[in-house]
Amino acid sequence: MAAQPKPQNRPISNIVFVVAMQTEALPIVNRFQLTEDPHSPFPQGAPWVHYHGTFKDLNINLIWTGNDPTLGVDSIGTIPSALATYAAILALQPDLIINAGTAGGFKAKGASIGDIFVVSECAFHDRRIPIPVEVLPSTSICDVLQIFDLYGVGLRKAFETPKLVKELNLKVAKLSTGDSLDMTQQDGSLIIANDATVIDMEGAAIAYVADLLKVPAIFIKAVTNNVDDDKAIVEEFLQNLAALTVELGLAVEQVINFINGKCISEL
């Protein structure tokens, strides 16, 4: 059954978090005392793990994309996150999706390690589609190529939360998403074109699904590493991951406390 758009003038009651890494998920699970669902709402064989519980007036669901069935590592990247988001929306019918996770940040754009950002819009930086296409007689090849370029970038706005941002004094940034932890020169050029301050490996994919199924989505990102300094990206990410996921959990608790009792339109 397809998800149905819900009125924005009634209190939020059902929230789904989508989280890519177990290290990111557990501080949130522990903070809200969520329990793992022994009867998964997802298809047999899917690795996605469903935690659930209540906090004040809210039903809290957290979907961790789980371990890859073959290799046993976190199922990170756009495909697992998109699939898990789609399945969670259909199974759980949330009022709001929250993607909480870590991200790389650009010092040149004002991001420092430890910063927490709310995302204003999401786009991809590794979907390059420079292919010739068959066009309609009324459409020039330039027009169609431009459309494919725009499709590849996949720009989507996150749900706007001006009151939340003001109340919690959160920073706001644009997010760029790709399926690699490192950054090639071409990726860097497209990230700059996206005007992104932070980058991750799932946000724009979650935004695509949420937009498709008309569920409001917000994105909370904690900066673990700077991608435009001289330090190695992977080493800096791993060095700061554990501490920053704790900070992420604290920020999420503040966000949930603010959301409790409010309508979507009051965020």
GROMACS .gro file of C-alpha atoms in nm:
model
  267
    1MET     CA    1   0.000   0.000   0.000
    2ALA     CA    2   0.141   0.339  -0.095
    3ALA     CA    3   0.209   0.597   0.170
    4GLN     CA    4  -0.051   0.873   0.185
    5PRO     CA    5   0.038   1.239   0.247
    6LYS     CA    6  -0.069   1.335   0.599
    7PRO     CA    7  -0.220   1.663   0.718
    8GLN     CA    8   0.034   1.912   0.849
    9ASN     CA    9  -0.198   2.054   1.112
   10ARG     CA   10  -0.204   1.757   1.349
   11PRO     CA   11   0.066   1.667   1.604
   12ILE     CA   12   0.350   1.449   1.484
   13SER     CA   13   0.315   1.103   1.637
   14ASN     CA   14   0.525   0.863   1.430
   15ILE     CA   15   0.891   0.923   1.339
   16VAL     CA   16   1.130   0.704   1.142
   17PHE     CA   17   1.505   0.751   1.166
   18VAL     CA   18   1.713   0.609   0.883
   19VAL     CA   19   2.075   0.548   0.987
   20ALA     CA   20   2.352   0.391   0.780
   21MET     CA   21   2.604   0.275   1.040
   22GLN     CA   22   2.556   0.082   1.362
   23THR     CA   23   2.802   0.319   1.531
   24GLU     CA   24   2.569   0.607   1.440
   25ALA     CA   25   2.256   0.417   1.540
   26LEU     CA   26   2.344   0.285   1.886
   27PRO     CA   27   2.375   0.620   2.070
   28ILE     CA   28   2.023   0.706   1.949
   29VAL     CA   29   1.892   0.359   2.035
   30ASN     CA   30   2.039   0.383   2.386
   31ARG     CA   31   1.934   0.743   2.446
   32PHE     CA   32   1.567   0.664   2.371
   33GLN     CA   33   1.583   0.308   2.513
   34LEU     CA   34   1.465   0.158   2.187
   35THR     CA   35   1.438  -0.218   2.147
   36GLU     CA   36   1.504  -0.433   1.843
   37ASP     CA   37   1.188  -0.562   1.679
   38PRO     CA   38   1.199  -0.946   1.678
   39HIS     CA   39   0.931  -0.950   1.406
   40SER     CA   40   1.082  -0.744   1.128
   41PRO     CA   41   0.832  -0.556   0.909
   42PHE     CA   42   1.069  -0.599   0.616
   43PRO     CA   43   1.098  -0.875   0.353
   44GLN     CA   44   1.281  -1.191   0.450
   45GLY     CA   45   1.649  -1.162   0.365
   46ALA     CA   46   1.664  -0.783   0.397
   47PRO     CA   47   1.938  -0.691   0.648
   48TRP     CA   48   1.764  -0.378   0.777
   49VAL     CA   49   1.719  -0.370   1.154
   50HIS     CA   50   1.411  -0.208   1.311
   51TYR     CA   51   1.436  -0.057   1.660
   52HIS     CA   52   1.129   0.098   1.818
   53GLY     CA   53   0.994   0.255   2.133
   54THR     CA   54   0.807   0.556   2.270
   55PHE     CA   55   0.932   0.890   2.395
   56LYS     CA   56   0.677   1.126   2.549
   57ASP     CA   57   0.400   1.151   2.285
   58LEU     CA   58   0.606   1.004   2.000
   59ASN     CA   59   0.645   0.662   1.848
   60ILE     CA   60   1.014   0.637   1.760
   61ASN     CA   61   1.136   0.395   1.495
   62LEU     CA   62   1.498   0.363   1.392
   63ILE     CA   63   1.603   0.173   1.084
   64TRP     CA   64   1.967   0.075   1.067
   65THR     CA   65   2.049  -0.049   0.718
   66GLY     CA   66   2.219  -0.347   0.878
   67ASN     CA   67   2.520  -0.556   0.791
   68ASP     CA   68   2.582  -0.669   0.435
   69PRO     CA   69   2.467  -1.035   0.423
   70THR     CA   70   2.781  -1.145   0.238
   71LEU     CA   71   3.063  -0.936   0.384
   72GLY     CA   72   2.923  -0.848   0.728
   73VAL     CA   73   3.005  -0.476   0.715
   74ASP     CA   74   2.765  -0.182   0.752
   75SER     CA   75   2.542  -0.148   0.445
   76ILE     CA   76   2.647   0.208   0.370
   77GLY     CA   77   2.577   0.395   0.049
   78THR     CA   78   2.283   0.522  -0.150
   79ILE     CA   79   2.125   0.192  -0.255
   80PRO     CA   80   2.076   0.037   0.092
   81SER     CA   81   1.953   0.367   0.235
   82ALA     CA   82   1.704   0.424  -0.048
   83LEU     CA   83   1.567   0.070  -0.023
   84ALA     CA   84   1.538   0.082   0.357
   85THR     CA   85   1.367   0.422   0.344
   86TYR     CA   86   1.116   0.299   0.086
   87ALA     CA   87   1.036  -0.015   0.285
   88ALA     CA   88   1.011   0.179   0.613
   89ILE     CA   89   0.768   0.434   0.470
   90LEU     CA   90   0.542   0.162   0.333
   91ALA     CA   91   0.555  -0.052   0.647
   92LEU     CA   92   0.551   0.214   0.920
   93GLN     CA   93   0.367   0.510   0.760
   94PRO     CA   94   0.571   0.781   0.936
   95ASP     CA   95   0.474   1.144   0.975
   96LEU     CA   96   0.841   1.241   0.947
   97ILE     CA   97   1.168   1.088   0.828
   98ILE     CA   98   1.492   1.188   1.000
   99ASN     CA   99   1.827   1.091   0.854
  100ALA     CA  100   2.082   1.126   1.132
  101GLY     CA  101   2.445   1.057   1.054
  102THR     CA  102   2.800   1.174   1.019
  103ALA     CA  103   2.944   1.375   0.733
  104GLY     CA  104   3.260   1.527   0.597
  105GLY     CA  105   3.277   1.905   0.603
  106PHE     CA  106   3.455   2.182   0.416
  107LYS     CA  107   3.657   2.421   0.629
  108ALA     CA  108   3.640   2.672   0.345
  109LYS     CA  109   3.259   2.675   0.382
  110GLY     CA  110   3.271   2.717   0.761
  111ALA     CA  111   3.241   2.353   0.874
  112SER     CA  112   3.453   2.241   1.169
  113ILE     CA  113   3.489   1.898   1.323
  114GLY     CA  114   3.214   1.860   1.583
  115ASP     CA  115   2.967   2.092   1.412
  116ILE     CA  116   2.606   1.975   1.387
  117PHE     CA  117   2.416   2.083   1.075
  118VAL     CA  118   2.056   2.073   0.963
  119VAL     CA  119   2.047   2.025   0.587
  120SER     CA  120   1.859   2.267   0.364
  121GLU     CA  121   1.891   2.073   0.037
  122CYS     CA  122   2.049   1.755  -0.097
  123ALA     CA  123   2.214   1.670  -0.429
  124PHE     CA  124   2.440   1.404  -0.580
  125HIS     CA  125   2.798   1.462  -0.695
  126ASP     CA  126   2.877   1.130  -0.863
  127ARG     CA  127   2.586   1.075  -1.103
  128ARG     CA  128   2.743   1.200  -1.425
  129ILE     CA  129   2.533   1.120  -1.733
  130PRO     CA  130   2.714   1.262  -2.040
  131ILE     CA  131   2.544   1.035  -2.296
  132PRO     CA  132   2.384   1.122  -2.631
  133VAL     CA  133   2.010   1.063  -2.635
  134GLU     CA  134   1.731   1.033  -2.886
  135VAL     CA  135   1.525   1.350  -2.871
  136LEU     CA  136   1.182   1.460  -2.973
  137PRO     CA  137   1.167   1.681  -3.284
  138SER     CA  138   1.068   1.981  -3.075
  139THR     CA  139   1.359   1.941  -2.831
  140SER     CA  140   1.720   2.035  -2.896
  141ILE     CA  141   1.999   1.799  -2.793
  142CYS     CA  142   2.136   2.071  -2.564
  143ASP     CA  143   1.805   2.095  -2.382
  144VAL     CA  144   1.786   1.719  -2.327
  145LEU     CA  145   2.147   1.691  -2.213
  146GLN     CA  146   2.082   1.970  -1.964
  147ILE     CA  147   1.779   1.780  -1.834
  148PHE     CA  148   1.987   1.465  -1.788
  149ASP     CA  149   2.249   1.671  -1.606
  150LEU     CA  150   1.982   1.802  -1.371
  151TYR     CA  151   1.845   1.452  -1.320
  152GLY     CA  152   2.191   1.329  -1.229
  153VAL     CA  153   2.240   1.606  -0.973
  154GLY     CA  154   1.898   1.520  -0.829
  155LEU     CA  155   1.860   1.840  -0.627
  156ARG     CA  156   1.588   1.820  -0.363
  157LYS     CA  157   1.505   2.049  -0.075
  158ALA     CA  158   1.482   1.908   0.274
  159PHE     CA  159   1.174   1.992   0.477
  160GLU     CA  160   1.223   2.343   0.613
  161THR     CA  161   1.243   2.372   0.993
  162PRO     CA  162   1.310   2.741   1.067
  163LYS     CA  163   1.171   2.730   1.423
  164LEU     CA  164   1.372   2.421   1.509
  165VAL     CA  165   1.691   2.578   1.373
  166LYS     CA  166   1.632   2.900   1.566
  167GLU     CA  167   1.534   2.734   1.894
  168LEU     CA  168   1.833   2.498   1.900
  169ASN     CA  169   2.073   2.743   1.737
  170LEU     CA  170   2.171   2.490   1.471
  171LYS     CA  171   2.382   2.557   1.164
  172VAL     CA  172   2.223   2.508   0.821
  173ALA     CA  173   2.409   2.371   0.520
  174LYS     CA  174   2.367   2.215   0.178
  175LEU     CA  175   2.453   1.846   0.150
  176SER     CA  176   2.614   1.658  -0.138
  177THR     CA  177   2.594   1.279  -0.156
  178GLY     CA  178   2.814   1.020  -0.327
  179ASP     CA  179   2.893   0.651  -0.296
  180SER     CA  180   3.262   0.690  -0.210
  181LEU     CA  181   3.425   0.793   0.116
  182ASP     CA  182   3.713   0.959  -0.065
  183MET     CA  183   3.675   1.247  -0.311
  184THR     CA  184   3.810   1.254  -0.666
  185GLN     CA  185   3.894   1.578  -0.841
  186GLN     CA  186   3.578   1.546  -1.051
  187ASP     CA  187   3.371   1.481  -0.739
  188GLY     CA  188   3.522   1.793  -0.585
  189SER     CA  189   3.424   2.006  -0.883
  190LEU     CA  190   3.065   1.887  -0.867
  191ILE     CA  191   3.047   1.930  -0.490
  192ILE     CA  192   3.154   2.292  -0.541
  193ALA     CA  193   2.889   2.327  -0.812
  194ASN     CA  194   2.634   2.194  -0.559
  195ASP     CA  195   2.749   2.467  -0.314
  196ALA     CA  196   2.775   2.197  -0.046
  197THR     CA  197   2.922   2.247   0.300
  198VAL     CA  198   2.888   1.882   0.404
  199ILE     CA  199   2.905   1.550   0.217
  200ASP     CA  200   2.776   1.203   0.299
  201MET     CA  201   2.689   0.871   0.139
  202GLU     CA  202   2.310   0.849   0.179
  203GLY     CA  203   2.126   1.180   0.224
  204ALA     CA  204   2.025   1.261  -0.133
  205ALA     CA  205   1.903   0.904  -0.187
  206ILE     CA  206   1.679   0.927   0.121
  207ALA     CA  207   1.556   1.267   0.003
  208TYR     CA  208   1.464   1.115  -0.335
  209VAL     CA  209   1.249   0.843  -0.178
  210ALA     CA  210   1.088   1.077   0.076
  211ASP     CA  211   1.001   1.322  -0.202
  212LEU     CA  212   0.865   1.042  -0.419
  213LEU     CA  213   0.633   0.919  -0.143
  214LYS     CA  214   0.553   1.267  -0.008
  215VAL     CA  215   0.687   1.223   0.344
  216PRO     CA  216   0.865   1.522   0.504
  217ALA     CA  217   1.233   1.452   0.567
  218ILE     CA  218   1.497   1.634   0.768
  219PHE     CA  219   1.869   1.562   0.787
  220ILE     CA  220   2.097   1.605   1.089
  221LYS     CA  221   2.470   1.572   1.019
  222ALA     CA  222   2.768   1.572   1.256
  223VAL     CA  223   3.102   1.662   1.098
  224THR     CA  224   3.368   1.396   1.165
  225ASN     CA  225   3.638   1.517   0.927
  226ASN     CA  226   3.736   1.803   0.700
  227VAL     CA  227   3.770   1.700   0.338
  228ASP     CA  228   3.965   2.007   0.230
  229ASP     CA  229   4.262   1.991   0.469
  230ASP     CA  230   4.589   1.800   0.449
  231LYS     CA  231   4.480   1.511   0.671
  232ALA     CA  232   4.380   1.174   0.524
  233ILE     CA  233   4.000   1.153   0.503
  234VAL     CA  234   3.963   0.793   0.620
  235GLU     CA  235   4.200   0.824   0.917
  236GLU     CA  236   4.040   1.146   1.041
  237PHE     CA  237   3.690   0.999   0.998
  238LEU     CA  238   3.775   0.690   1.202
  239GLN     CA  239   3.956   0.893   1.467
  240ASN     CA  240   3.650   1.111   1.537
  241LEU     CA  241   3.363   0.872   1.459
  242ALA     CA  242   3.291   0.738   1.809
  243ALA     CA  243   3.298   1.079   1.983
  244LEU     CA  244   3.091   1.249   1.715
  245THR     CA  245   2.818   0.985   1.716
  246VAL     CA  246   2.771   1.059   2.088
  247GLU     CA  247   2.734   1.429   2.003
  248LEU     CA  248   2.495   1.335   1.723
  249GLY     CA  249   2.281   1.140   1.971
  250LEU     CA  250   2.264   1.442   2.200
  251ALA     CA  251   2.161   1.668   1.911
  252VAL     CA  252   1.894   1.418   1.807
  253GLU     CA  253   1.753   1.417   2.162
  254GLN     CA  254   1.724   1.797   2.151
  255VAL     CA  255   1.551   1.776   1.814
  256ILE     CA  256   1.303   1.515   1.935
  257ASN     CA  257   1.224   1.716   2.248
  258PHE     CA  258   1.149   2.014   2.027
  259ILE     CA  259   0.932   1.809   1.788
  260ASN     CA  260   0.725   1.648   2.062
  261GLY     CA  261   0.369   1.782   2.064
  262LYS     CA  262   0.415   1.991   1.749
  263CYS     CA  263   0.262   1.970   1.405
  264ILE     CA  264   0.475   1.943   1.093
  265SER     CA  265   0.382   2.300   1.008
  266GLU     CA  266   0.520   2.421   1.345
  267LEU     CA  267   0.877   2.306   1.282
   0.00000   0.00000   0.00000
